[in-house]
Amino acid sequence: MNELPERDLPPGRHHLLKEHLLTEIRQEQKDQKRNEKRAKSWFRPALLAGAVAATVVAGVLVASPFGDRAAQAGPPSKETVRMLEEIAAAAKAQPAQKGVRDDQYVYIKSKAGYMATTVSKDGEKSEIEPVRPREVWQSVDGLHDEMLHEPDGGFQYERMEADPPLVEGDDHYRSLQKLPTDPVNMLDWLHKVSDGGESEDQNTFVLVGDLSYESLMPPEQAAALYLAASKIPGVELVEDAVDAEGRHGVAIAREDDGIRQELIFDKKTKQFLGEREVAVEDLPTGFKKGTVVGRSAILERTVVDKLGERP
């Protein structure tokens, strides 16, 4: 296997790079059964990279030693809690998917571009990648092959072979249906399965973003997820944020290591739109305070019958 360059990954980047890493791992050990750690990397996107950053070296991820500057953050403001309660109420009011079969697929169409830092023998280079279209077909039960289509990123209908058994923390629809429907137990679950950086609170917030972005949360569990987020220290409200599609919304955010990660919701419907990452100080990578270093947008999310089928 060719050695991969070292790369620092911002919070939102891990759910976009997991397929590439895992393809490398499969190629390296195609005749061996993956151990539990690698299984968790596939089924738990929040574990694939640190809550702030991670390093990829020859297909292995190592958590960044960066500290959490929001470690002593206080509880969310009343305004933030109120907004998350409205978001939770809107999620709960969504009609539940009916008649979903185990052999079906969750189809998600999106676009995204994030900051990438490449370390090679010629030195370190940081850049903000262009926004790229992306489609995923995720198995409802996690026991069927899956697919990624991100041609601008080098993935032409990349097929991912199913590799059961599943582990706690996987993000397939059947597993999400089993999650707690009350915020206290949901928060306990988030703390239990999230990992990556040194800050447990940031790890938990990153996992909230992962579940909002590239999975299909059932209404009851989605409501519990956002109510649980209202209990994470350091979470704040951003009145106006713009996703990768140019849509304005209100954001639930948290700052960590000089970057504010924003989960953006439609101001009227309170539906999840996408993410944005903004430098809140001058970064060691050379980007100045106020620079948007990552953005994404969900364009479509539904259930389809076949792998590769579009709505």
Tab-separated table of C-alpha atoms in Angstrom:
chain	number	residue	atom	x	y	z
A	1	MET	CA	0.000	0.000	0.000
A	2	ASN	CA	1.287	3.457	-0.848
A	3	GLU	CA	1.986	5.650	2.133
A	4	LEU	CA	-0.559	8.414	2.618
A	5	PRO	CA	0.581	11.954	3.456
A	6	GLU	CA	-0.025	13.216	6.959
A	7	ARG	CA	-3.109	15.382	7.127
A	8	ASP	CA	-4.668	17.466	9.882
A	9	LEU	CA	-8.425	17.083	9.807
A	10	PRO	CA	-10.823	19.778	11.062
A	11	PRO	CA	-14.004	18.679	12.890
A	12	GLY	CA	-16.263	18.234	9.895
A	13	ARG	CA	-13.748	16.496	7.676
A	14	HIS	CA	-13.786	12.993	9.188
A	15	HIS	CA	-17.167	11.976	7.828
A	16	LEU	CA	-15.927	12.848	4.340
A	17	LEU	CA	-12.612	10.987	4.467
A	18	LYS	CA	-13.596	7.737	6.162
A	19	GLU	CA	-14.267	5.901	2.891
A	20	HIS	CA	-10.809	6.682	1.495
A	21	LEU	CA	-9.061	5.518	4.628
A	22	LEU	CA	-11.090	2.363	4.896
A	23	THR	CA	-10.529	1.488	1.265
A	24	GLU	CA	-6.793	1.621	1.987
A	25	ILE	CA	-7.245	-0.574	5.050
A	26	ARG	CA	-9.285	-3.130	3.124
A	27	GLN	CA	-6.683	-3.273	0.367
A	28	GLU	CA	-3.942	-3.845	2.945
A	29	GLN	CA	-5.790	-6.547	4.867
A	30	LYS	CA	-8.375	-7.860	2.435
A	31	ASP	CA	-7.879	-11.440	3.636
A	32	GLN	CA	-8.073	-10.603	7.326
A	33	LYS	CA	-11.021	-9.774	9.540
A	34	ARG	CA	-10.879	-6.243	10.807
A	35	ASN	CA	-10.392	-5.861	14.517
A	36	GLU	CA	-12.863	-4.006	16.702
A	37	LYS	CA	-11.061	-0.692	16.464
A	38	ARG	CA	-11.268	-0.584	12.688
A	39	ALA	CA	-14.891	-1.726	12.746
A	40	LYS	CA	-15.682	1.216	14.991
A	41	SER	CA	-13.919	3.560	12.574
A	42	TRP	CA	-16.291	2.468	9.815
A	43	PHE	CA	-19.501	2.548	11.784
A	44	ARG	CA	-18.717	5.471	14.068
A	45	PRO	CA	-17.742	8.484	11.968
A	46	ALA	CA	-16.987	10.601	15.036
A	47	LEU	CA	-14.198	8.209	15.947
A	48	LEU	CA	-12.531	8.383	12.577
A	49	ALA	CA	-10.888	11.695	13.401
A	50	GLY	CA	-10.362	13.670	16.547
A	51	ALA	CA	-12.915	16.176	17.748
A	52	VAL	CA	-10.551	18.866	16.519
A	53	ALA	CA	-8.028	17.139	14.276
A	54	ALA	CA	-6.322	13.882	13.472
A	55	THR	CA	-3.302	12.650	11.596
A	56	VAL	CA	-3.455	10.059	8.819
A	57	VAL	CA	-0.221	8.117	8.449
A	58	ALA	CA	-0.196	5.125	6.105
A	59	GLY	CA	-3.917	4.605	6.595
A	60	VAL	CA	-3.905	4.808	10.421
A	61	LEU	CA	-5.514	7.624	12.353
A	62	VAL	CA	-3.934	9.126	15.458
A	63	ALA	CA	-5.713	11.667	17.647
A	64	SER	CA	-4.208	15.134	17.680
A	65	PRO	CA	-2.563	16.377	20.894
A	66	PHE	CA	-4.234	19.765	20.528
A	67	GLY	CA	-5.903	20.973	23.686
A	68	ASP	CA	-9.496	22.121	24.121
A	69	ARG	CA	-9.712	25.826	24.770
A	70	ALA	CA	-13.397	25.504	25.585
A	71	ALA	CA	-12.798	22.821	28.218
A	72	GLN	CA	-13.985	25.117	31.005
A	73	ALA	CA	-16.907	26.503	29.022
A	74	GLY	CA	-20.138	27.154	30.851
A	75	PRO	CA	-23.618	25.842	30.073
A	76	PRO	CA	-25.442	27.071	26.950
A	77	SER	CA	-27.392	30.312	27.227
A	78	LYS	CA	-31.168	30.383	27.575
A	79	GLU	CA	-31.429	31.546	23.965
A	80	THR	CA	-29.324	28.615	22.773
A	81	VAL	CA	-31.361	26.119	24.773
A	82	ARG	CA	-34.596	27.626	23.469
A	83	MET	CA	-33.414	27.307	19.861
A	84	LEU	CA	-32.395	23.687	20.377
A	85	GLU	CA	-35.799	22.989	21.897
A	86	GLU	CA	-37.420	24.433	18.761
A	87	ILE	CA	-35.109	22.350	16.560
A	88	ALA	CA	-35.975	19.243	18.585
A	89	ALA	CA	-39.709	19.956	18.332
A	90	ALA	CA	-39.438	20.345	14.547
A	91	ALA	CA	-37.488	17.075	14.293
A	92	LYS	CA	-40.051	15.224	16.373
A	93	ALA	CA	-42.889	16.558	14.201
A	94	GLN	CA	-41.371	15.061	11.051
A	95	PRO	CA	-43.254	12.004	9.743
A	96	ALA	CA	-41.449	8.758	10.496
A	97	GLN	CA	-40.307	6.609	7.585
A	98	LYS	CA	-42.813	3.795	7.070
A	99	GLY	CA	-42.204	0.338	5.710
A	100	VAL	CA	-38.428	0.692	5.510
A	101	ARG	CA	-36.891	-2.677	4.608
A	102	ASP	CA	-33.525	-4.017	5.693
A	103	ASP	CA	-32.420	-4.386	2.066
A	104	GLN	CA	-33.065	-0.713	1.247
A	105	TYR	CA	-30.619	2.201	1.352
A	106	VAL	CA	-30.503	5.658	2.857
A	107	TYR	CA	-29.527	7.978	0.001
A	108	ILE	CA	-27.880	11.282	0.901
A	109	LYS	CA	-26.805	13.895	-1.628
A	110	SER	CA	-24.594	16.723	-0.423
A	111	LYS	CA	-21.674	18.993	-1.245
A	112	ALA	CA	-18.692	19.870	0.924
A	113	GLY	CA	-15.186	21.292	1.056
A	114	TYR	CA	-12.853	21.527	4.059
A	115	MET	CA	-9.403	22.697	5.041
A	116	ALA	CA	-6.678	20.123	4.415
A	117	THR	CA	-3.097	20.262	5.629
A	118	THR	CA	-0.658	17.980	3.815
A	119	VAL	CA	2.738	17.190	5.329
A	120	SER	CA	5.358	15.765	2.992
A	121	LYS	CA	9.114	15.798	2.534
A	122	ASP	CA	8.745	19.197	0.872
A	123	GLY	CA	7.112	20.692	3.957
A	124	GLU	CA	3.601	21.518	5.131
A	125	LYS	CA	0.882	22.991	2.944
A	126	SER	CA	-2.625	24.014	3.947
A	127	GLU	CA	-5.469	24.797	1.598
A	128	ILE	CA	-9.243	25.010	1.587
A	129	GLU	CA	-10.550	22.417	-0.808
A	130	PRO	CA	-13.233	23.380	-3.353
A	131	VAL	CA	-16.801	22.354	-2.645
A	132	ARG	CA	-17.419	18.950	-4.246
A	133	PRO	CA	-20.666	17.080	-4.958
A	134	ARG	CA	-21.107	13.857	-3.006
A	135	GLU	CA	-23.600	10.987	-2.853
A	136	VAL	CA	-23.736	8.054	-0.450
A	137	TRP	CA	-25.918	4.955	-0.333
A	138	GLN	CA	-25.966	3.610	3.213
A	139	SER	CA	-27.397	0.191	4.030
A	140	VAL	CA	-30.487	0.378	6.246
A	141	ASP	CA	-29.393	-2.558	8.389
A	142	GLY	CA	-25.642	-2.236	7.865
A	143	LEU	CA	-25.432	-5.767	6.499
A	144	HIS	CA	-25.459	-4.904	2.806
A	145	ASP	CA	-22.775	-3.336	0.611
A	146	GLU	CA	-22.707	0.472	0.450
A	147	MET	CA	-21.546	3.019	-2.108
A	148	LEU	CA	-19.898	6.439	-2.355
A	149	HIS	CA	-19.915	8.696	-5.425
A	150	GLU	CA	-17.594	11.696	-5.178
A	151	PRO	CA	-15.923	11.924	-8.593
A	152	ASP	CA	-14.098	15.184	-7.912
A	153	GLY	CA	-12.513	13.504	-4.890
A	154	GLY	CA	-11.492	10.390	-6.792
A	155	PHE	CA	-14.395	8.121	-5.849
A	156	GLN	CA	-16.259	6.861	-8.920
A	157	TYR	CA	-19.049	4.777	-7.414
A	158	GLU	CA	-16.746	3.300	-4.782
A	159	ARG	CA	-18.401	0.181	-3.396
A	160	MET	CA	-17.909	-0.652	0.286
A	161	GLU	CA	-18.373	-4.280	1.239
A	162	ALA	CA	-20.474	-4.995	4.311
A	163	ASP	CA	-18.431	-6.256	7.227
A	164	PRO	CA	-20.656	-7.386	10.127
A	165	PRO	CA	-21.017	-7.755	13.032
A	166	LEU	CA	-21.984	-4.159	13.785
A	167	VAL	CA	-20.730	-2.437	16.905
A	168	GLU	CA	-22.381	-0.001	19.276
A	169	GLY	CA	-22.247	3.465	17.789
A	170	ASP	CA	-22.791	2.572	14.127
A	171	ASP	CA	-24.977	5.045	12.254
A	172	HIS	CA	-27.208	2.757	10.200
A	173	TYR	CA	-30.946	3.395	10.312
A	174	ARG	CA	-31.832	0.186	12.148
A	175	SER	CA	-29.278	0.965	14.836
A	176	LEU	CA	-30.436	4.573	15.163
A	177	GLN	CA	-33.987	3.332	15.742
A	178	LYS	CA	-32.737	1.644	18.919
A	179	LEU	CA	-31.210	4.783	20.440
A	180	PRO	CA	-32.736	6.513	23.502
A	181	THR	CA	-35.677	8.827	22.938
A	182	ASP	CA	-35.047	10.930	26.045
A	183	PRO	CA	-32.256	13.540	26.196
A	184	VAL	CA	-30.619	12.318	29.412
A	185	ASN	CA	-30.009	8.785	28.164
A	186	MET	CA	-29.148	10.119	24.707
A	187	LEU	CA	-26.450	12.336	26.221
A	188	ASP	CA	-25.098	9.367	28.164
A	189	TRP	CA	-24.942	7.377	24.929
A	190	LEU	CA	-23.171	10.206	23.089
A	191	HIS	CA	-20.551	10.433	25.828
A	192	LYS	CA	-20.108	6.677	25.765
A	193	VAL	CA	-19.477	6.239	22.037
A	194	SER	CA	-17.804	9.534	21.060
A	195	ASP	CA	-14.032	9.757	21.034
A	196	GLY	CA	-11.153	11.452	19.273
A	197	GLY	CA	-9.777	14.620	20.845
A	198	GLU	CA	-8.927	15.445	24.432
A	199	SER	CA	-12.242	17.181	25.135
A	200	GLU	CA	-15.173	14.883	25.821
A	201	ASP	CA	-17.597	17.778	25.321
A	202	GLN	CA	-16.164	18.558	21.887
A	203	ASN	CA	-16.158	14.880	20.925
A	204	THR	CA	-19.831	14.749	21.854
A	205	PHE	CA	-20.682	17.862	19.845
A	206	VAL	CA	-18.836	16.504	16.798
A	207	LEU	CA	-20.875	13.299	17.022
A	208	VAL	CA	-24.093	15.367	17.102
A	209	GLY	CA	-22.912	16.947	13.851
A	210	ASP	CA	-22.069	13.585	12.295
A	211	LEU	CA	-25.495	12.180	13.071
A	212	SER	CA	-27.131	15.325	11.692
A	213	TYR	CA	-25.107	15.212	8.491
A	214	GLU	CA	-24.756	11.785	6.949
A	215	SER	CA	-27.391	9.553	8.519
A	216	LEU	CA	-31.182	9.364	8.710
A	217	MET	CA	-32.257	9.939	12.311
A	218	PRO	CA	-35.769	8.740	13.264
A	219	PRO	CA	-37.912	11.640	14.597
A	220	GLU	CA	-37.995	10.607	18.271
A	221	GLN	CA	-34.253	10.000	18.393
A	222	ALA	CA	-33.494	13.205	16.477
A	223	ALA	CA	-35.469	15.214	19.014
A	224	ALA	CA	-33.574	13.587	21.879
A	225	LEU	CA	-30.282	14.278	20.078
A	226	TYR	CA	-30.849	18.031	19.911
A	227	LEU	CA	-32.167	18.253	23.457
A	228	ALA	CA	-29.034	16.410	24.561
A	229	ALA	CA	-26.936	18.953	22.643
A	230	SER	CA	-28.498	21.704	24.769
A	231	LYS	CA	-26.679	20.207	27.761
A	232	ILE	CA	-23.180	20.268	26.255
A	233	PRO	CA	-20.994	23.001	27.834
A	234	GLY	CA	-19.710	25.597	25.398
A	235	VAL	CA	-22.523	25.225	22.861
A	236	GLU	CA	-23.677	28.616	21.601
A	237	LEU	CA	-26.107	30.251	19.188
A	238	VAL	CA	-25.029	31.958	15.947
A	239	GLU	CA	-27.837	34.075	14.531
A	240	ASP	CA	-26.746	33.866	10.893
A	241	ALA	CA	-24.618	31.274	9.107
A	242	VAL	CA	-24.332	30.239	5.452
A	243	ASP	CA	-23.959	26.658	4.211
A	244	ALA	CA	-22.126	25.416	1.097
A	245	GLU	CA	-25.280	25.931	-0.989
A	246	GLY	CA	-25.447	29.609	-0.007
A	247	ARG	CA	-28.470	29.126	2.238
A	248	HIS	CA	-28.713	31.292	5.349
A	249	GLY	CA	-29.779	29.793	8.631
A	250	VAL	CA	-29.328	29.859	12.389
A	251	ALA	CA	-26.471	27.789	13.795
A	252	ILE	CA	-25.725	25.814	16.914
A	253	ALA	CA	-21.980	26.058	17.385
A	254	ARG	CA	-19.000	25.256	19.571
A	255	GLU	CA	-15.456	26.645	19.492
A	256	ASP	CA	-12.395	24.439	19.801
A	257	ASP	CA	-8.742	25.058	19.023
A	258	GLY	CA	-9.370	28.257	17.118
A	259	ILE	CA	-12.231	26.964	14.974
A	260	ARG	CA	-15.972	27.373	15.500
A	261	GLN	CA	-17.965	24.417	14.181
A	262	GLU	CA	-21.500	25.460	13.224
A	263	LEU	CA	-24.486	23.167	12.642
A	264	ILE	CA	-26.836	25.223	10.463
A	265	PHE	CA	-30.633	24.962	10.526
A	266	ASP	CA	-33.315	26.659	8.446
A	267	LYS	CA	-34.619	29.659	10.378
A	268	LYS	CA	-38.262	28.809	9.663
A	269	THR	CA	-38.515	25.035	9.399
A	270	LYS	CA	-35.571	24.290	11.751
A	271	GLN	CA	-34.437	21.528	9.390
A	272	PHE	CA	-30.716	20.758	9.203
A	273	LEU	CA	-29.033	22.463	6.225
A	274	GLY	CA	-25.332	21.770	6.622
A	275	GLU	CA	-22.177	22.816	8.441
A	276	ARG	CA	-19.695	25.661	8.447
A	277	GLU	CA	-16.317	25.985	10.156
A	278	VAL	CA	-14.923	29.450	10.853
A	279	ALA	CA	-11.529	30.470	12.238
A	280	VAL	CA	-12.092	32.491	15.413
A	281	GLU	CA	-8.402	33.414	15.604
A	282	ASP	CA	-5.393	33.393	13.300
A	283	LEU	CA	-4.543	29.731	12.730
A	284	PRO	CA	-1.084	28.106	12.595
A	285	THR	CA	-2.022	26.932	9.091
A	286	GLY	CA	-1.892	30.556	7.920
A	287	PHE	CA	-5.608	31.268	7.675
A	288	LYS	CA	-6.732	34.493	9.313
A	289	LYS	CA	-9.466	35.053	11.853
A	290	GLY	CA	-12.874	35.049	10.167
A	291	THR	CA	-11.869	32.702	7.331
A	292	VAL	CA	-14.418	30.018	6.466
A	293	VAL	CA	-12.261	26.880	6.478
A	294	GLY	CA	-15.017	24.320	5.904
A	295	ARG	CA	-18.576	24.181	4.595
A	296	SER	CA	-21.115	21.577	3.592
A	297	ALA	CA	-24.769	21.315	2.588
A	298	ILE	CA	-27.304	18.506	2.573
A	299	LEU	CA	-29.282	18.602	-0.677
A	300	GLU	CA	-31.365	15.434	-0.467
A	301	ARG	CA	-32.005	12.661	2.030
A	302	THR	CA	-34.378	9.741	1.438
A	303	VAL	CA	-34.725	5.953	1.212
A	304	VAL	CA	-34.242	4.072	-2.086
A	305	ASP	CA	-34.602	0.427	-3.080
A	306	LYS	CA	-31.270	-0.326	-4.768
A	307	LEU	CA	-27.600	0.477	-4.438
A	308	GLY	CA	-26.817	3.312	-6.838
A	309	GLU	CA	-30.473	4.274	-7.317
A	310	ARG	CA	-31.380	7.954	-7.142
A	311	PRO	CA	-34.772	9.331	-6.110
